Short mmCIF file of C-alpha atoms and ligand atoms in Angstrom, two decimals:
data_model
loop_
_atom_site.label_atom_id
_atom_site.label_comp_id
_atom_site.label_asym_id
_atom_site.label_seq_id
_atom_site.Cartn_x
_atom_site.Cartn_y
_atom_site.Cartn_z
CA UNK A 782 0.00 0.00 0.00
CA UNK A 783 1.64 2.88 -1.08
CA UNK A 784 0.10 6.44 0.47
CA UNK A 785 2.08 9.54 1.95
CA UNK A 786 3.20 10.19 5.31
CA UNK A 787 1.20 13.71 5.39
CA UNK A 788 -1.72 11.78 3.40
CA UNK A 789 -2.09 9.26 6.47
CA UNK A 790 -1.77 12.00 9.10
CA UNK A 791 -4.48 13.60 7.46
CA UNK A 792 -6.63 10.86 7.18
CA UNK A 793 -5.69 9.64 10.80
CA UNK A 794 -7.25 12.76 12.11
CA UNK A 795 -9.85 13.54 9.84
CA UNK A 796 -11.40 9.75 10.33
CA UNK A 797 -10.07 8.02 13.08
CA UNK A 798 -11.22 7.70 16.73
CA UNK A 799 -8.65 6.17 18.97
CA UNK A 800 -9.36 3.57 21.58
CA UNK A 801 -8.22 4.83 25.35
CA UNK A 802 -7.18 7.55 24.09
CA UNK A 803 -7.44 11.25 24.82
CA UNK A 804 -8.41 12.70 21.47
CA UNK A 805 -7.82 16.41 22.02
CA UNK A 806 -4.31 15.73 22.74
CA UNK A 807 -3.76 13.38 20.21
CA UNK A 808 -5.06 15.86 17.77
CA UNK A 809 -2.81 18.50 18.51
CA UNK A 810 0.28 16.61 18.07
CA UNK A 811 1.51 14.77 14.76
CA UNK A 812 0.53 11.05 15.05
CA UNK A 813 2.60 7.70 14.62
CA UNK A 814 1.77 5.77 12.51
CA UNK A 815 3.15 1.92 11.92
CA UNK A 816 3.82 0.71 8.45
CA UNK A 817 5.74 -2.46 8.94
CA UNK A 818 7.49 -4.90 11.83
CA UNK A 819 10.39 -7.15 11.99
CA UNK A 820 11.24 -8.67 15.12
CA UNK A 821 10.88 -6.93 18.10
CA UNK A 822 10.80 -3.04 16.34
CA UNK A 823 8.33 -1.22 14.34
CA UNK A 824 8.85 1.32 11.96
CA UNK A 825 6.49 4.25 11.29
CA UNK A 826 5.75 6.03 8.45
CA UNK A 827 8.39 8.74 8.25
CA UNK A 828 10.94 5.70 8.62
CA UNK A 829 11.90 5.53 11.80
CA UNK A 830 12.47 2.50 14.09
CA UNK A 831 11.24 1.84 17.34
CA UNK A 832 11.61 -0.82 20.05
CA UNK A 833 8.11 -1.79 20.71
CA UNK A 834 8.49 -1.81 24.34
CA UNK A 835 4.87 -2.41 24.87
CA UNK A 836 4.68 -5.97 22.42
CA UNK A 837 1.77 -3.70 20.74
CA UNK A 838 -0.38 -3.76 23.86
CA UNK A 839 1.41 -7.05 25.20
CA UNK A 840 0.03 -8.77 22.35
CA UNK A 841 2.93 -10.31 20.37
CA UNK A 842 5.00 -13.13 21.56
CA UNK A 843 7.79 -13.89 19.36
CA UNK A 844 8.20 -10.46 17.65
CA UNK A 845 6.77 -9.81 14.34
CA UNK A 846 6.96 -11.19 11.08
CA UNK A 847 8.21 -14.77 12.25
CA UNK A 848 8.29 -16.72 8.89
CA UNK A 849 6.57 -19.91 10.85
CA UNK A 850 3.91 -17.62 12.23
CA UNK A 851 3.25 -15.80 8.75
CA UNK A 852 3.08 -19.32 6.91
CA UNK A 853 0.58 -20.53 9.33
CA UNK A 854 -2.09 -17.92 7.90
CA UNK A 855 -0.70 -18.20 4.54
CA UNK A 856 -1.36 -21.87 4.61
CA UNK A 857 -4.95 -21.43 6.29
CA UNK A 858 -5.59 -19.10 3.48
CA UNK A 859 -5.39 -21.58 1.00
CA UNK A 860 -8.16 -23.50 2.86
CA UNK A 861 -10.83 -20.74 3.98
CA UNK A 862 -10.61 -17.79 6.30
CA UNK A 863 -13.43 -18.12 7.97
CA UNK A 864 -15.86 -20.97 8.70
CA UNK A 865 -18.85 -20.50 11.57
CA UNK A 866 -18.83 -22.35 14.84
CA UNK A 867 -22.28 -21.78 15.37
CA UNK A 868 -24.00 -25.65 15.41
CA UNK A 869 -21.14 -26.83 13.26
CA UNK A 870 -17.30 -26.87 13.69
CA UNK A 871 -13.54 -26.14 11.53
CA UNK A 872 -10.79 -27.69 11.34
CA UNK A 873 -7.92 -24.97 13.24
CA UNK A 874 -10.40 -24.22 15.80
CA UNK A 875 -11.18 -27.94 16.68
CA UNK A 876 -7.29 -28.60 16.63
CA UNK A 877 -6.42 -25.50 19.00
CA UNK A 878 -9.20 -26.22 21.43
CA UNK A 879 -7.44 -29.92 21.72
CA UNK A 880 -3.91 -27.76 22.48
CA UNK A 881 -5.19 -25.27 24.54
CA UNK A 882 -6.83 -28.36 26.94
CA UNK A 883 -3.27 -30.11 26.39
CA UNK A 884 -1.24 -26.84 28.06
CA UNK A 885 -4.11 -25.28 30.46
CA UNK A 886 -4.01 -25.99 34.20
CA UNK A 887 -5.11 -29.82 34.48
CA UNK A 888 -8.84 -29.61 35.47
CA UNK A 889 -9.83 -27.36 32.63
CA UNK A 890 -11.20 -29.40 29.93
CA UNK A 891 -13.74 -27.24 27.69
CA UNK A 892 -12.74 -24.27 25.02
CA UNK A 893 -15.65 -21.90 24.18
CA UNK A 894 -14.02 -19.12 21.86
CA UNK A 895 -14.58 -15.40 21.74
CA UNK A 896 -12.36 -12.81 19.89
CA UNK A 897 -11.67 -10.67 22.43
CA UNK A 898 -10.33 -10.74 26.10
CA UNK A 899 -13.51 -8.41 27.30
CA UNK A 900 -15.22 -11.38 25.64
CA UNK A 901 -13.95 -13.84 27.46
CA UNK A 902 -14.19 -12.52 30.76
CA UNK A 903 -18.25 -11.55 29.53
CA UNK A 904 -18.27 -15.67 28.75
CA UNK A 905 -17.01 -16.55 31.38
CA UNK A 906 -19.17 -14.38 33.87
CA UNK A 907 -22.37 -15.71 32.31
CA UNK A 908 -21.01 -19.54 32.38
CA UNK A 909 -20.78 -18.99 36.29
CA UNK A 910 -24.08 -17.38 36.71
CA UNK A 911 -25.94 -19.61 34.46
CA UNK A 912 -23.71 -22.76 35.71
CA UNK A 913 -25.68 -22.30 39.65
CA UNK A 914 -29.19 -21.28 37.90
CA UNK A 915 -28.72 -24.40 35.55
CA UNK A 916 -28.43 -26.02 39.26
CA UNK A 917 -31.41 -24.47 40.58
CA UNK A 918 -29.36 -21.90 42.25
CA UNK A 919 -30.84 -18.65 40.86
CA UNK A 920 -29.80 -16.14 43.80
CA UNK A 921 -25.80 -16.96 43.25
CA UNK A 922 -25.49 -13.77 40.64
CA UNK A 923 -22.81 -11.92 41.88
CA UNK A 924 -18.92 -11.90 40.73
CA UNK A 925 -16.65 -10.97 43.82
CA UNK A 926 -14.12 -8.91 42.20
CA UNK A 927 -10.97 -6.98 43.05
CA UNK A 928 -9.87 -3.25 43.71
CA UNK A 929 -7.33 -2.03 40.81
CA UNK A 930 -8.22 -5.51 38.05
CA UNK A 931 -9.01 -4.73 34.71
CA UNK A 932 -11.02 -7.09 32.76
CA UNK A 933 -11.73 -5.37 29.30
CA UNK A 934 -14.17 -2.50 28.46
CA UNK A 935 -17.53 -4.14 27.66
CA UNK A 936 -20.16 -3.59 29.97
CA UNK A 937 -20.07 -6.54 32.02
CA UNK A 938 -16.31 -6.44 32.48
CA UNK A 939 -16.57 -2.97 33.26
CA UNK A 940 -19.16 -4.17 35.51
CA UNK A 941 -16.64 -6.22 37.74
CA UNK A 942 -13.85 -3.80 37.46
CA UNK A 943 -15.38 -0.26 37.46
CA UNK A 944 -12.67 2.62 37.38
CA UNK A 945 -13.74 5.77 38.49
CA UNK A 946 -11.82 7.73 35.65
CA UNK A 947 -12.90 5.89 32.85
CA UNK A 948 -16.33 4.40 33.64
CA UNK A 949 -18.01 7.61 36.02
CA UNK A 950 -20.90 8.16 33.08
CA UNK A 951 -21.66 4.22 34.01
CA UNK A 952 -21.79 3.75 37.07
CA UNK A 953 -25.93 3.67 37.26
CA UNK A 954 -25.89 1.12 34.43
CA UNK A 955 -23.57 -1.45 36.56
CA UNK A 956 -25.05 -4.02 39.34
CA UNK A 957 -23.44 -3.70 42.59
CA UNK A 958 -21.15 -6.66 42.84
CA UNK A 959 -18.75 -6.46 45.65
CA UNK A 960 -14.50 -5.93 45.99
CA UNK A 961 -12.52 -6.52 47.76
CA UNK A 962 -8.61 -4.75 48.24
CA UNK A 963 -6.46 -6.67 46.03
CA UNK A 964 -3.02 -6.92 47.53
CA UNK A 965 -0.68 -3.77 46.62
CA UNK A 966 2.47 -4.45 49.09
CA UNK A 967 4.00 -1.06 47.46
CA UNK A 968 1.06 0.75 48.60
CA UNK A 969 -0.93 -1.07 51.06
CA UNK A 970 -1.57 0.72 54.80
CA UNK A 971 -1.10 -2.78 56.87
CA UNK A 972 1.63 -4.81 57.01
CA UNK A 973 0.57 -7.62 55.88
CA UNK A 974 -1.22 -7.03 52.23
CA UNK A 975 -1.83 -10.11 51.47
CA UNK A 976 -3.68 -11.04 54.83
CA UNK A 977 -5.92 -8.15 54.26
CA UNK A 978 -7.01 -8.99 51.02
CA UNK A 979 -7.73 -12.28 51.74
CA UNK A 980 -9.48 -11.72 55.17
CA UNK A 981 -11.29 -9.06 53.13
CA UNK A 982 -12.48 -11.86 50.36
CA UNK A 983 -13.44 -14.39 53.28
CA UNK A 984 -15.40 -12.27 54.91
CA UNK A 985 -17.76 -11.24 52.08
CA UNK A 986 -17.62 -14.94 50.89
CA UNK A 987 -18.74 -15.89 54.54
CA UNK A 988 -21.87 -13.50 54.73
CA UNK A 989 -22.96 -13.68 51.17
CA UNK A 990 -22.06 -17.13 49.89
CA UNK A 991 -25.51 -17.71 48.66
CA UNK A 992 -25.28 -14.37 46.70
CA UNK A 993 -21.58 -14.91 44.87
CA UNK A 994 -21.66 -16.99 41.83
CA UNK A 995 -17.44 -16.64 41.40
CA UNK A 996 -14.76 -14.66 42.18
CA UNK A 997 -13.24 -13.05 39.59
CA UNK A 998 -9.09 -12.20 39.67
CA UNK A 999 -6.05 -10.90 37.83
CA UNK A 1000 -3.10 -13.51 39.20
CA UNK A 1001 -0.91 -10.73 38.36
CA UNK A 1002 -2.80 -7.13 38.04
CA UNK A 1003 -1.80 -5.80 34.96
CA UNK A 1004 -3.46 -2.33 33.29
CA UNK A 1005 -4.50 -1.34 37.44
CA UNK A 1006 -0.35 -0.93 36.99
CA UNK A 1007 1.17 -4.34 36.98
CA UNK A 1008 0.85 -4.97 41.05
CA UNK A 1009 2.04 -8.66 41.81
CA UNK A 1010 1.10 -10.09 45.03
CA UNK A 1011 2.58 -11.77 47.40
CA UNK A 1012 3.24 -15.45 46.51
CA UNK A 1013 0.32 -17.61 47.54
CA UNK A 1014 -2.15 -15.33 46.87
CA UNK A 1015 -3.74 -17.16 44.01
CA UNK A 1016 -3.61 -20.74 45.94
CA UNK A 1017 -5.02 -19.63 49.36
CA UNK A 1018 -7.74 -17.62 46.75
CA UNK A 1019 -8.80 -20.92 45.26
CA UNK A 1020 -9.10 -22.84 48.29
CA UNK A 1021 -11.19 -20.22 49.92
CA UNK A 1022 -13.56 -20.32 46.84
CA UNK A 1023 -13.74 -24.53 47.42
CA UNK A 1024 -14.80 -23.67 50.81
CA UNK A 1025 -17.32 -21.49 50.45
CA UNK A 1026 -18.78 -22.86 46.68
CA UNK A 1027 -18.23 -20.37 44.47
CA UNK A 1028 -16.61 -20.38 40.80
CA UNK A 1029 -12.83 -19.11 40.91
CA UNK A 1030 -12.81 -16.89 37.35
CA UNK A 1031 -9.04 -16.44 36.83
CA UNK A 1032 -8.55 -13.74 33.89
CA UNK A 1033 -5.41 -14.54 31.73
CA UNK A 1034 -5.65 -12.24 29.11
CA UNK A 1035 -2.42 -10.33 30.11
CA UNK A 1036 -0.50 -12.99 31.92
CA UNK A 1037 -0.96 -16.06 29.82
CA UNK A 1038 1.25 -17.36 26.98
CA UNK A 1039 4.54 -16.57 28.87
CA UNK A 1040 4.31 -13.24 29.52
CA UNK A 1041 4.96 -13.62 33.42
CA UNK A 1042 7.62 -16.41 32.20
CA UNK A 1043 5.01 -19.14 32.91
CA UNK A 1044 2.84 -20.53 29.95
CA UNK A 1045 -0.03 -19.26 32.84
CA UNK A 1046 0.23 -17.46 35.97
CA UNK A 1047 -1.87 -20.56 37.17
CA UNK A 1048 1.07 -22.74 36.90
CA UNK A 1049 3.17 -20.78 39.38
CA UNK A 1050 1.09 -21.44 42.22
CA UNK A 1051 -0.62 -25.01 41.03
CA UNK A 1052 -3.50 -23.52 40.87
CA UNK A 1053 -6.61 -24.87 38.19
CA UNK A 1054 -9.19 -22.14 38.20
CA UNK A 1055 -13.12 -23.25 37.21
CA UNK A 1056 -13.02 -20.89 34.81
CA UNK A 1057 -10.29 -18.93 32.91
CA UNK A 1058 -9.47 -16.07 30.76
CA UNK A 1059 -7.52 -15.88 27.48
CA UNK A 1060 -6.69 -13.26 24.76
CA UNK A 1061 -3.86 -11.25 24.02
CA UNK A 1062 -1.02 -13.59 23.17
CA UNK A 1063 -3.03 -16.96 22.40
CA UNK A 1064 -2.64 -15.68 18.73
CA UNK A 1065 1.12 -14.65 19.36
CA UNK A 1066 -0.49 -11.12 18.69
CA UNK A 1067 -1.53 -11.51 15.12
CA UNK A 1068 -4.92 -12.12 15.03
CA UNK A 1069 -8.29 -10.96 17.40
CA UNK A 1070 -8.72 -15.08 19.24
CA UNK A 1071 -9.62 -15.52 22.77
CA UNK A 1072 -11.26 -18.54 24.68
CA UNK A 1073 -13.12 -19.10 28.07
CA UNK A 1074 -11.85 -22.63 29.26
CA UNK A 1075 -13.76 -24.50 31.68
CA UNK A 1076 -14.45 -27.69 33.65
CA UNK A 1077 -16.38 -30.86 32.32
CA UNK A 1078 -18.37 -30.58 35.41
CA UNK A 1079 -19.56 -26.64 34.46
CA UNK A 1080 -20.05 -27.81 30.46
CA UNK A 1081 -22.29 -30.83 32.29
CA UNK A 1082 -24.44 -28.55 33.69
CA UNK A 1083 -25.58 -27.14 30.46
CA UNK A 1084 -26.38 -30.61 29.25
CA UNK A 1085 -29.68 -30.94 29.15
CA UNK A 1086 -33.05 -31.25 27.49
CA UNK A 1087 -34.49 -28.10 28.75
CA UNK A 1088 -33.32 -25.95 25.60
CA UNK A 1089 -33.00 -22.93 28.29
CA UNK A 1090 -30.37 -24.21 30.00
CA UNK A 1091 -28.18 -24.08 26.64
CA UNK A 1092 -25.31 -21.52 26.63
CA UNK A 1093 -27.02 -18.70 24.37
CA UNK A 1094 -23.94 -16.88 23.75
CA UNK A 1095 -21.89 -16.40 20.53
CA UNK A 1096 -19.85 -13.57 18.36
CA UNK A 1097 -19.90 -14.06 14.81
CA UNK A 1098 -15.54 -14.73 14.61
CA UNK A 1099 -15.52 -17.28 17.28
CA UNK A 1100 -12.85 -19.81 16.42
CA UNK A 1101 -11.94 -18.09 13.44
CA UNK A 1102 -9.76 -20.15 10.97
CA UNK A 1103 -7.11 -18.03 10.44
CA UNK A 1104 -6.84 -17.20 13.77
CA UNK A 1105 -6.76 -20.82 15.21
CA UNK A 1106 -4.39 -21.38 12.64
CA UNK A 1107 -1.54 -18.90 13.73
CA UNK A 1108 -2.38 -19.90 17.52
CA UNK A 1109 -1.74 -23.42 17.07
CA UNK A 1110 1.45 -22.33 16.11
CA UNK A 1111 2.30 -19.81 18.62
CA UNK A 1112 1.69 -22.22 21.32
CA UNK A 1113 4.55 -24.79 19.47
CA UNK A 1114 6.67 -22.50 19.53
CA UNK A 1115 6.31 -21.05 22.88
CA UNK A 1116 6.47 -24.25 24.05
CA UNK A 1117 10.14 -23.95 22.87
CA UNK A 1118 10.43 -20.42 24.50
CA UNK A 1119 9.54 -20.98 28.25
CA UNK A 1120 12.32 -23.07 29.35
CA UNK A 1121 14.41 -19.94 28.58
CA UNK A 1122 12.23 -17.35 30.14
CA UNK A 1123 13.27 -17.41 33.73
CA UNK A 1124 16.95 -16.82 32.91
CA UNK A 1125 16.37 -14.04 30.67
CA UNK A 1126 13.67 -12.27 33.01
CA UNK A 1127 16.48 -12.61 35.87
CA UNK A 1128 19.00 -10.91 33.85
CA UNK A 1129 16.05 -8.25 32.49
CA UNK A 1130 15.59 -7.96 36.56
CA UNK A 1131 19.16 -6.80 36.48
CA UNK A 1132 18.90 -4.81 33.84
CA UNK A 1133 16.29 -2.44 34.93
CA UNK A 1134 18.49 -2.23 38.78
CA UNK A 1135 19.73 1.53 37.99
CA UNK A 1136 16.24 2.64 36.98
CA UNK A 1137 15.14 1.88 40.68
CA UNK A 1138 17.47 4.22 41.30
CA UNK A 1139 16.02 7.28 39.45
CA UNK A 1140 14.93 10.31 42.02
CA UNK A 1141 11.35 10.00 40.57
CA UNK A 1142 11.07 6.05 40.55
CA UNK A 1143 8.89 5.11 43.82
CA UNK A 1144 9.05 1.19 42.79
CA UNK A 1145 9.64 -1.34 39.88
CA UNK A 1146 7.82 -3.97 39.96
CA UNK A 1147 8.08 -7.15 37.72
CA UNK A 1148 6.65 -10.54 37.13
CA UNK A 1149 8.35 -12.20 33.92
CA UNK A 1150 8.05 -9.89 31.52
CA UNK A 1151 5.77 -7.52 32.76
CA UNK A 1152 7.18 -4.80 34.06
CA UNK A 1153 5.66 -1.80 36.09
CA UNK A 1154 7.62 1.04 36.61
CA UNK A 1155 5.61 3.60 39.53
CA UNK A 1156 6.71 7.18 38.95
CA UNK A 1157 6.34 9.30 42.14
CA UNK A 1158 6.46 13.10 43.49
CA UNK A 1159 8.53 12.09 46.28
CA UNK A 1160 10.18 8.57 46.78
CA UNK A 1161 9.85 8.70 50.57
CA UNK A 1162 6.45 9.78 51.41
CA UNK A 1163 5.46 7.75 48.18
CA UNK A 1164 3.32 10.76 46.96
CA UNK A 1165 1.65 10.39 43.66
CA UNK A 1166 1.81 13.02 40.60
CA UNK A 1167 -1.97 13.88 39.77
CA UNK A 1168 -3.46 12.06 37.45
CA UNK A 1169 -3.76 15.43 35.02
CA UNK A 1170 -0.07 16.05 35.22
CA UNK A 1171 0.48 13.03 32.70
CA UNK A 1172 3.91 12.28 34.29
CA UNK A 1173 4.45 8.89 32.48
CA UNK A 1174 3.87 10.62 29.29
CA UNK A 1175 6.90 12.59 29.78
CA UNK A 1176 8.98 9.46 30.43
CA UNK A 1177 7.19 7.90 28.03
CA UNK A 1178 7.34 10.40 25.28
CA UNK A 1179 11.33 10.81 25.97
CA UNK A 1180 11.55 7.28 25.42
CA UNK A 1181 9.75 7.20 21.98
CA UNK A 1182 11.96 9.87 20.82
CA UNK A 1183 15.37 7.60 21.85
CA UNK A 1184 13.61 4.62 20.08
CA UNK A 1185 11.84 2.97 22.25
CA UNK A 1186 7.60 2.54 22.40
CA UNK A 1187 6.40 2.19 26.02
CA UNK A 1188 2.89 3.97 27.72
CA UNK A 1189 1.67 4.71 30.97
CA UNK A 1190 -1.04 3.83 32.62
CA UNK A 1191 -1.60 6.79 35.08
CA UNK A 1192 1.51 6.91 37.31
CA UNK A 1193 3.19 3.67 36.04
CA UNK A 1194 5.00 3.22 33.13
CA UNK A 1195 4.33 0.06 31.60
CA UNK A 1196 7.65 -2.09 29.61
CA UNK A 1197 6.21 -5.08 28.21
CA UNK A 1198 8.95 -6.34 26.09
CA UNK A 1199 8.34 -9.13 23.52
CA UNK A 1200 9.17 -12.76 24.58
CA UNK A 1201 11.79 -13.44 22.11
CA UNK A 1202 13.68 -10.22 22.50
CA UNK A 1203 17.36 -10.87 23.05
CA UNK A 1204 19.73 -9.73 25.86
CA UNK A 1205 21.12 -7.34 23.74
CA UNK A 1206 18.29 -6.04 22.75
CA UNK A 1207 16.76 -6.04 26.22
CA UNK A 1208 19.74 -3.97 27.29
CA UNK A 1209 19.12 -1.64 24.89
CA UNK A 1210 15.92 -1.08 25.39
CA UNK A 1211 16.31 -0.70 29.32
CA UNK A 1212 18.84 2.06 28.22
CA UNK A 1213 16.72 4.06 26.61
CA UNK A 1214 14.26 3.57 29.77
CA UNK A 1215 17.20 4.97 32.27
CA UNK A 1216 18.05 7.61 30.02
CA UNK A 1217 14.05 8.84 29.53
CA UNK A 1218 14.04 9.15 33.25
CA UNK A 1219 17.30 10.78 33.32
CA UNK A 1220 16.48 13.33 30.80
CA UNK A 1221 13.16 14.35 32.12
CA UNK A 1222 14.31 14.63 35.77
CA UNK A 1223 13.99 18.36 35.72
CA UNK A 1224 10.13 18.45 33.93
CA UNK A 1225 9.33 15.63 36.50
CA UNK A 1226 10.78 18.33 39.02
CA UNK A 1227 8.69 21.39 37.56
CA UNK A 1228 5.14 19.30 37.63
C1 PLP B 1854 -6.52 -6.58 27.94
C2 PLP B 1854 -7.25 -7.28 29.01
C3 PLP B 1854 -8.61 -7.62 28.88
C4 PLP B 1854 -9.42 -7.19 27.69
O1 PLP B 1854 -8.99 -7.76 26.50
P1 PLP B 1854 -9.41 -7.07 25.10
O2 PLP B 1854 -8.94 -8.02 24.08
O3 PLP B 1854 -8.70 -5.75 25.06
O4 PLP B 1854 -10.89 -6.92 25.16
C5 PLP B 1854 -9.19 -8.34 29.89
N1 PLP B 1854 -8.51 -8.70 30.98
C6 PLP B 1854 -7.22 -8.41 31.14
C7 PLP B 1854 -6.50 -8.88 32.35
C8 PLP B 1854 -6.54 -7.67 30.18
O5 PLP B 1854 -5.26 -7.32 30.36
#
């Protein structure tokens, strides 16, 4: 496709609407726009390079353009793009249900396929609420959920994650499920984070056990600013959701496929969820898959005569062919990948040592290859820069100009490196991250 740089910009802001994006900013500067990939960089349409820091929205896996991943949908092509799950079934989808089951935590044994992670988390709440009123349990309707998860932008996510920024003009349109603290050791007012999260959870599980249908959880949170809890959190979670009989959701859209150096979070802490969450990398970031995986003993309950107690829930690109296709892959060759991972996270821990150093860096915080870097006023009192003053945009915006693509999420800066990036390039990258925060020490000063 062959257009003009200053044809694009003009079309970009004459047509486009960005998502999470704040369009009168955007406007007013000149946009970015990608025209091609190779490996772990990007290069826009003036030319220019950049690391992609953020794995396009910690989508991609193995970098782009990786010749198996690119013959994968070549080769589907040749068959058909797109064949219907609705009442009938194709072949990639049928073969990357059977891999998914193969790799997921052991007592999940059931794909149902969205093509979105908001998608699967809306599956997966209705599965849990349908699963007890299936049972004859009508009143168990309500997802426990936790303070600072995400879980995608749809209604009912938004629903079990509300956000008082983004979702204010909402809030009457959302039931009133309840939360819980998750735990946030960097900013948590007790001692012992994880105990108050958890004593939190029990106690609303313990006085409205009839009410709960599942909990719903991030193992690691990611877009609340990549907060990772104390180990055991995510065991002790599921056993306290055995105990009092509700569903355990867990939501893997950011953490599975290897991005926390695990092929799940689960994995880490043994722990098989009833239901669970997947999107983002199950395609290696090429294509728009996700999946809801389950339990024989949820799918049973939809087995039945009475046509009402079917699953009446669909989206048109469910198990989409092409999609399937390049996932089946993806997971072969990550399969490769994740007996390297925990060396080269250890050495990216090293890596990003001096940054913690930075006057303006209150914490970095890190599980695999997420990586959450929390800017702050003042390291000792751990005061916060106002949302408004856009503080990781400086950094961030420093960074982009040095080569590097990373973006905020309020106060913390957000490094999400491909999987397959190299030390080297991991070093460099981490360079540019120290010298962002280096150079923008004195506008961090004047905010
Ligand atoms: C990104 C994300 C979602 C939403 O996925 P989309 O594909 O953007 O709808 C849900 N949950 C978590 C944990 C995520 O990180």
């Amino acid at each position: 496709m062959n257009y003009s740089h200053q044809e694009l910009v003009e079309w970009d802001k004459t047509y486009l609407w960005h998502p999470f994006t704040h369009m009168k900013q955007y406007l007013m500067k000149e946009p970015l726009i990608i025209v091609r990939g190779e490996g772990v960089r990007v290069q826009d349409s003036l030319g220019r390079w950049y690391y992609d820091g953020t794995a396009s929205i910690w989508l991609n896996v193995h970098g782009h353009r990786v010749a198996k991943l690119d013959e994968a949908i070549k080769e589907q092509l040749n068959q058909i793009a797109h064949s219907t799950l609705l009442g009938m079934s194709n072949l990639p989808a049928t073969v990357l249900a059977k891999r998914l089951i193969e790799i997921a935590p052991k007592g999940l044994k059931r794909v149902f396929y969205a093509d979105n992670g908001a998608g699967a988390v809306e599956a997966a709440i209705k599965i849990a609420v349908q699963y007890w009123a299936n049972l004859g349990k009508g009143t168990k309707k309500l997802i426990l959920g936790f303070e600072n998860n995400y879980h995608g932008d749809t209604l009912g996510a938004v629903g079990v994650s509300p956000d008082e920024l983004f979702h204010w003009a909402f809030t009457s349109l959302l039931p009133d499920h309840p939360r819980v603290p998750y735990p946030y050791p960097y900013r948590s007012k007790t001692d012992d984070p994880l105990r108050e999260s958890l004593d939190a959870a029990e106690k609303t599980l313990q006085e409205r056990a009839d009410e709960i249908a599942a909990v719903i959880v991030e193992p690691i949170e990611g877009a609340g600013g990549i907060i990772v809890p104390p180990d055991g959190f995510l065991s002790k979670l599921s056993k306290l959701c055995s105990r009092y009989e509700v569903l355990l959701i867990v939501d893997e859209v950011a953490t599975g496929f290897g991005r926390t150096g695990f092929m799940f979070a689960c994995n880490k802490e043994n722990v098989s969820p009833d239901l669970m969450c997947l999107g983002k990398g199950i395609s290696g970031g090429y294509l728009p898959v996700a999946a809801t995986l389950t339990t024989e003993k949820i799918f049973e309950a939809f087995l039945s005569d009475d046509f009402k107690k079917s699953f009446f829930h669909g989206h048109s690109y469910a198990g989409n062919a092409l999609g399937a296709a390049v996932s089946i892959v993806n997971i072969d060759l990550l399969e490769k990948l994740i007996p390297t991972l925990p060396e080269k996270a250890e050495a990216l821990s090293k890596m990003l040592a001096p940054i913690a150093e930075e006057p303006f860096v209150g914490e970095i915080r890190q599980a695999g290859f997420m990586i959450g870097i929390e800017i702050v006023r003042d390291r000792k009192q751990k005061t916060p820069f106002s949302y408004e003053s856009q503080a990781g945009w400086l950094v961030a915006n420093k960074a982009r100009e040095l080569g590097l693509l990373v973006r905020p999420i309020g106060n913390v800066l957000i490094f999400m490196p491909p999987l397959t990036a190299t030390n080297l390039e991991l070093e460099q990258m981490t360079h540019i991250l120290l010298k962002s925060f280096y150079l923008t020490r004195d506008d961090l000063s004047k905010l």
